[in-house]
PDB file of C-alpha atoms in Angstrom:
ATOM      1  CA  MET A  26     145.269  64.582 108.497  1.00 75.00           C
ATOM      2  CA  LYS A  27     141.931  62.532 108.556  1.00 80.00           C
ATOM      3  CA  ILE A  28     140.582  63.986 111.808  1.00 84.00           C
ATOM      4  CA  ASP A  29     141.140  67.453 110.443  1.00 85.00           C
ATOM      5  CA  LEU A  30     139.087  66.613 107.329  1.00 86.00           C
ATOM      6  CA  GLU A  31     136.346  65.217 109.665  1.00 87.00           C
ATOM      7  CA  LYS A  32     136.505  68.472 111.703  1.00 87.00           C
ATOM      8  CA  MET A  33     136.174  70.701 108.669  1.00 87.00           C
ATOM      9  CA  LYS A  34     133.113  68.424 107.473  1.00 88.00           C
ATOM     10  CA  ASN A  35     131.565  68.612 110.777  1.00 88.00           C
ATOM     11  CA  ALA A  36     132.141  72.453 110.904  1.00 89.00           C
ATOM     12  CA  LYS A  37     130.591  72.884 107.445  1.00 90.00           C
ATOM     13  CA  GLU A  38     127.572  70.746 108.629  1.00 90.00           C
ATOM     14  CA  PHE A  39     127.142  72.914 111.774  1.00 91.00           C
ATOM     15  CA  GLU A  40     127.541  75.936 109.771  1.00 90.00           C
ATOM     16  CA  LYS A  41     124.773  74.828 107.211  1.00 90.00           C
ATOM     17  CA  GLU A  42     122.519  74.128 110.169  1.00 90.00           C
ATOM     18  CA  ILE A  43     123.175  77.502 111.677  1.00 90.00           C
ATOM     19  CA  THR A  44     122.456  79.129 108.703  1.00 90.00           C
ATOM     20  CA  ILE A  45     119.097  77.299 108.468  1.00 91.00           C
ATOM     21  CA  THR A  46     118.118  77.917 112.235  1.00 90.00           C
ATOM     22  CA  LYS A  47     118.932  81.716 111.723  1.00 89.00           C
ATOM     23  CA  ALA A  48     116.773  81.856 108.660  1.00 90.00           C
ATOM     24  CA  THR A  49     114.011  79.940 110.507  1.00 91.00           C
ATOM     25  CA  VAL A  50     114.403  82.496 113.517  1.00 91.00           C
ATOM     26  CA  GLU A  51     114.159  85.379 111.073  1.00 90.00           C
ATOM     27  CA  TYR A  52     111.087  84.118 109.586  1.00 91.00           C
ATOM     28  CA  GLN A  53     109.401  83.348 112.921  1.00 91.00           C
ATOM     29  CA  LYS A  54     110.394  86.959 113.962  1.00 90.00           C
ATOM     30  CA  GLU A  55     108.676  88.259 110.803  1.00 90.00           C
ATOM     31  CA  VAL A  56     105.459  86.236 111.460  1.00 90.00           C
ATOM     32  CA  ILE A  57     105.415  87.182 114.892  1.00 90.00           C
ATOM     33  CA  ARG A  58     105.573  90.845 113.773  1.00 89.00           C
ATOM     34  CA  LEU A  59     102.779  90.593 111.179  1.00 90.00           C
ATOM     35  CA  LEU A  60     100.411  88.668 113.693  1.00 90.00           C
ATOM     36  CA  LYS A  61     101.134  91.400 116.314  1.00 90.00           C
ATOM     37  CA  GLU A  62     100.401  93.916 113.550  1.00 89.00           C
ATOM     38  CA  ASN A  63      97.082  92.085 112.598  1.00 88.00           C
ATOM     39  CA  LEU A  64      96.112  91.500 116.213  1.00 88.00           C
ATOM     40  CA  ARG A  65      96.314  95.371 116.814  1.00 87.00           C
ATOM     41  CA  ARG A  66      94.549  96.156 113.726  1.00 87.00           C
ATOM     42  CA  ASN A  67      91.657  93.722 114.564  1.00 86.00           C
ATOM     43  CA  GLN A  68      91.500  94.969 118.335  1.00 83.00           C
ATOM     44  CA  GLN A  69      91.435  98.692 116.919  1.00 84.00           C
ATOM     45  CA  ALA A  70      88.706  97.730 114.542  1.00 81.00           C
ATOM     46  CA  GLN A  71      86.846  95.943 117.111  1.00 80.00           C
ATOM     47  CA  GLU A  72      87.121  98.923 119.543  1.00 76.00           C
ATOM     48  CA  THR A  73      85.917 101.311 116.686  1.00 73.00           C
ATOM     49  CA  SER A  74      82.849  99.330 115.719  1.00 69.00           C
ATOM     50  CA  MET A  75      81.777  98.970 119.281  1.00 65.00           C
ATOM     51  CA  VAL A  76      82.077 102.633 119.811  1.00 63.00           C
ATOM     52  CA  SER A  77      80.389 103.588 116.425  1.00 63.00           C
ATOM     53  CA  GLU A  78      77.400 101.093 117.529  1.00 59.00           C
ATOM     54  CA  ASN A  79      76.934 102.466 120.787  1.00 57.00           C
ATOM     55  CA  VAL A  80      76.855 105.958 119.484  1.00 53.00           C
ATOM     56  CA  ASP A  81      74.191 105.225 117.021  1.00 53.00           C
ATOM     57  CA  SER A  82      70.676 105.999 118.170  1.00 48.00           C
ATOM     58  CA  GLN A  83      69.175 102.636 116.964  1.00 50.00           C
ATOM     59  CA  PRO A  84      68.285 100.189 119.613  1.00 49.00           C
ATOM     60  CA  LEU A  85      70.879  97.392 119.970  1.00 47.00           C
ATOM     61  CA  ASN A  86      68.643  94.425 119.147  1.00 48.00           C
ATOM     62  CA  LYS A  87      71.423  92.863 116.800  1.00 44.00           C
ATOM     63  CA  ALA A  88      74.250  90.866 118.132  1.00 43.00           C
ATOM     64  CA  ILE A  89      77.525  92.807 118.281  1.00 44.00           C
ATOM     65  CA  THR A  90      79.872  90.686 115.880  1.00 46.00           C
ATOM     66  CA  CYS A  91      83.286  91.572 114.612  1.00 46.00           C
ATOM     67  CA  GLY A  92      85.621  89.516 112.571  1.00 52.00           C
ATOM     68  CA  GLY A  93      88.351  90.085 115.139  1.00 52.00           C
ATOM     69  CA  GLY A  94      86.931  88.097 118.014  1.00 57.00           C
ATOM     70  CA  SER A  95      88.611  88.364 121.174  1.00 65.00           C
ATOM     71  CA  GLY A  96      92.091  87.985 119.777  1.00 71.00           C
ATOM     72  CA  ILE A  97      92.617  84.764 121.860  1.00 76.00           C
ATOM     73  CA  VAL A  98      93.723  82.833 118.777  1.00 75.00           C
ATOM     74  CA  GLN A  99      95.942  85.453 117.588  1.00 76.00           C
ATOM     75  CA  SER A 100      97.352  86.001 121.051  1.00 78.00           C
ATOM     76  CA  THR A 101      97.929  82.110 121.391  1.00 81.00           C
ATOM     77  CA  LYS A 102      99.555  81.986 117.957  1.00 82.00           C
ATOM     78  CA  VAL A 103     101.939  84.742 118.988  1.00 83.00           C
ATOM     79  CA  LEU A 104     102.972  82.928 122.151  1.00 83.00           C
ATOM     80  CA  ILE A 105     103.347  79.614 120.220  1.00 86.00           C
ATOM     81  CA  LEU A 106     105.764  81.242 117.805  1.00 86.00           C
ATOM     82  CA  GLU A 107     107.616  83.272 120.495  1.00 86.00           C
ATOM     83  CA  SER A 108     108.398  79.789 122.200  1.00 87.00           C
ATOM     84  CA  GLU A 109     109.456  78.350 118.957  1.00 86.00           C
ATOM     85  CA  HIS A 110     111.530  81.208 118.286  1.00 88.00           C
ATOM     86  CA  MET A 111     113.059  80.785 121.917  1.00 88.00           C
ATOM     87  CA  LYS A 112     113.817  77.054 121.253  1.00 88.00           C
ATOM     88  CA  LEU A 113     115.463  77.834 117.918  1.00 89.00           C
ATOM     89  CA  GLU A 114     117.650  80.526 119.398  1.00 88.00           C
ATOM     90  CA  ASN A 115     118.710  78.100 122.157  1.00 89.00           C
ATOM     91  CA  GLU A 116     119.428  75.376 119.700  1.00 87.00           C
ATOM     92  CA  MET A 117     121.569  77.913 117.762  1.00 86.00           C
ATOM     93  CA  SER A 118     123.631  78.788 120.564  1.00 87.00           C
ATOM     94  CA  LYS A 119     124.168  75.048 121.401  1.00 87.00           C
ATOM     95  CA  LEU A 120     125.337  74.548 117.887  1.00 86.00           C
ATOM     96  CA  LYS A 121     127.764  77.552 118.021  1.00 83.00           C
ATOM     97  CA  GLN A 122     129.030  75.915 121.159  1.00 86.00           C
ATOM     98  CA  GLN A 123     129.482  72.715 119.590  1.00 85.00           C
ATOM     99  CA  ASN A 124     131.006  74.070 116.506  1.00 80.00           C
ATOM    100  CA  GLU A 125     133.797  76.065 118.574  1.00 74.00           C
TER     101      GLU A 125
END
């Protein structure tokens, strides 16, 4: 009887941890999606600004600047979040296996 209560307690704790991990994974998926959209918009804006600056007949004696930059920071952030996402999914599968 005591063992059953302990198993139920552990199962509830694992279920809670799985729920939290799932929520974190979903949140990170959304963050990754938003970062990808932002990166895509910034890259498109940069391409558009570079094309429009080259079309102008004015000499290019000013530096070409764009808020998007090269996208390295955004790309790195996406890779970091995807890595964390994979770690959380692995952790979630381990917790499911422990719970069974």
